Tab-separated table of C-alpha atoms in Angstrom:
chain	number	residue	atom	x	y	z
A	957	MET	CA	148.769	110.180	173.739
A	958	VAL	CA	147.853	110.306	170.047
A	959	GLN	CA	148.352	113.740	168.532
A	960	PRO	CA	145.995	115.275	165.952
A	961	TYR	CA	146.360	114.510	162.242
A	962	LYS	CA	148.911	116.553	160.303
A	963	GLY	CA	148.944	116.573	156.504
A	964	ASN	CA	148.521	116.582	153.488
A	965	TYR	CA	152.159	116.695	152.500
A	966	GLN	CA	153.669	115.959	149.099
A	967	TYR	CA	154.669	112.292	148.917
A	968	ASP	CA	158.159	112.596	147.474
A	969	LYS	CA	161.687	111.781	148.561
A	970	LYS	CA	162.841	115.395	148.928
A	971	VAL	CA	159.976	116.402	151.234
A	972	ILE	CA	160.259	113.288	153.389
A	973	THR	CA	164.069	113.320	153.573
A	974	GLU	CA	164.089	116.962	154.696
A	975	TRP	CA	161.454	116.298	157.369
A	976	ASP	CA	163.545	116.462	160.540
A	977	SER	CA	161.727	113.890	162.618
A	978	SER	CA	162.124	110.369	163.881
A	979	ALA	CA	158.701	110.448	165.565
A	980	ILE	CA	156.770	107.231	165.967
A	981	GLY	CA	153.152	106.965	164.948
A	982	VAL	CA	150.750	106.194	162.142
A	983	TYR	CA	150.912	107.534	158.595
A	984	TYR	CA	148.289	107.740	155.882
A	985	CYS	CA	149.181	107.612	152.175
A	986	GLY	CA	146.779	108.574	149.414
A	987	TYR	CA	145.703	111.453	147.219
A	988	VAL	CA	143.764	114.673	147.766
A	989	ASN	CA	140.210	114.547	146.462
A	990	SER	CA	137.977	117.395	145.231
A	991	ASN	CA	136.976	118.173	148.849
A	992	LYS	CA	140.667	118.826	149.645
A	993	THR	CA	140.792	115.836	152.007
A	994	LEU	CA	142.992	112.784	151.797
A	995	ASP	CA	141.541	109.656	150.212
A	996	VAL	CA	143.567	107.056	152.091
A	997	LEU	CA	145.027	104.160	150.105
A	998	TYR	CA	147.399	102.835	152.775
A	999	VAL	CA	147.777	103.118	156.555
A	1000	GLY	CA	151.022	102.124	158.251
A	1001	LYS	CA	153.000	102.598	161.421
A	1002	GLY	CA	156.536	103.811	161.955
A	1003	VAL	CA	157.967	102.664	165.276
A	1004	GLY	CA	161.638	101.879	164.584
A	1005	ASP	CA	164.679	104.091	164.997
A	1006	ASN	CA	163.745	106.260	162.013
A	1007	GLY	CA	160.036	106.336	162.844
A	1008	ILE	CA	157.462	107.476	160.321
A	1009	ARG	CA	160.036	109.141	158.078
A	1010	GLY	CA	162.020	105.911	157.744
A	1011	ARG	CA	158.972	103.868	156.779
A	1012	LEU	CA	157.844	106.430	154.208
A	1013	LEU	CA	161.316	106.440	152.653
A	1014	ASP	CA	161.207	102.615	152.522
A	1015	HIS	CA	157.921	102.763	150.620
A	1016	LEU	CA	159.222	105.401	148.204
A	1017	ARG	CA	162.339	103.352	147.489
A	1018	ASP	CA	160.223	100.280	146.747
A	1019	ASP	CA	157.737	102.349	144.683
A	1020	TYR	CA	154.706	100.391	145.898
A	1021	TRP	CA	151.928	102.818	145.045
A	1022	PRO	CA	152.053	104.836	141.814
A	1023	ASP	CA	148.764	106.614	142.619
A	1024	VAL	CA	149.868	107.949	146.043
A	1025	THR	CA	150.681	111.658	145.886
A	1026	ARG	CA	150.186	112.845	149.478
A	1027	PHE	CA	150.646	111.698	153.049
A	1028	GLY	CA	149.700	112.689	156.557
A	1029	TYR	CA	150.457	111.348	159.995
A	1030	ARG	CA	149.568	111.175	163.676
A	1031	ILE	CA	152.343	111.026	166.272
A	1032	CYS	CA	151.934	108.545	169.129
A	1033	SER	CA	153.635	108.357	172.525
A	1034	THR	CA	154.421	104.627	172.407
A	1035	ALA	CA	154.870	101.844	169.893
A	1036	LYS	CA	151.872	100.011	171.409
A	1037	GLU	CA	149.713	103.087	170.924
A	1038	ALA	CA	150.821	103.289	167.263
A	1039	GLU	CA	150.110	99.590	166.737
A	1040	ASP	CA	146.603	99.913	168.201
A	1041	LEU	CA	145.856	103.075	166.203
A	1042	GLU	CA	147.056	101.471	162.972
A	1043	ALA	CA	144.746	98.466	163.478
A	1044	THR	CA	141.796	100.726	164.295
A	1045	GLU	CA	142.392	102.958	161.275
A	1046	ILE	CA	142.760	100.033	158.873
A	1047	LYS	CA	139.421	98.683	160.041
A	1048	ARG	CA	137.793	102.122	159.865
A	1049	LEU	CA	139.171	103.214	156.486
A	1050	ASN	CA	139.606	99.856	154.703
A	1051	PRO	CA	142.443	101.215	152.528
A	1052	LYS	CA	143.012	99.719	149.086
A	1053	TYR	CA	146.643	98.708	149.670
A	1054	ASN	CA	146.457	97.279	153.183
A	1055	GLN	CA	146.320	93.506	153.384
A	1056	GLN	CA	143.022	92.121	154.557
A	1057	GLY	CA	142.817	90.631	158.035
A	1058	LYS	CA	145.283	92.966	159.675
């Protein structure tokens, strides 16, 4: 079961490192617009041992997106559910930093 969206959290190493979770699911990276909602620039999934937190820390370490300031996420029950949700969200949102054809 896919849980409701939670966000918009500060996209920085301290916040993500202190987040005590290895939950699997889909995460959304972007910035907060004037309507106080997240403009999504990247959608990804975290399904490994460290889940969403691990993937976000990977992205921060590699410093892929200088204009990302916030993130949110949706927890999923299974890796397959996360994979399907990620594909659906990429198609729906067409984020700037996701590769085309995913």
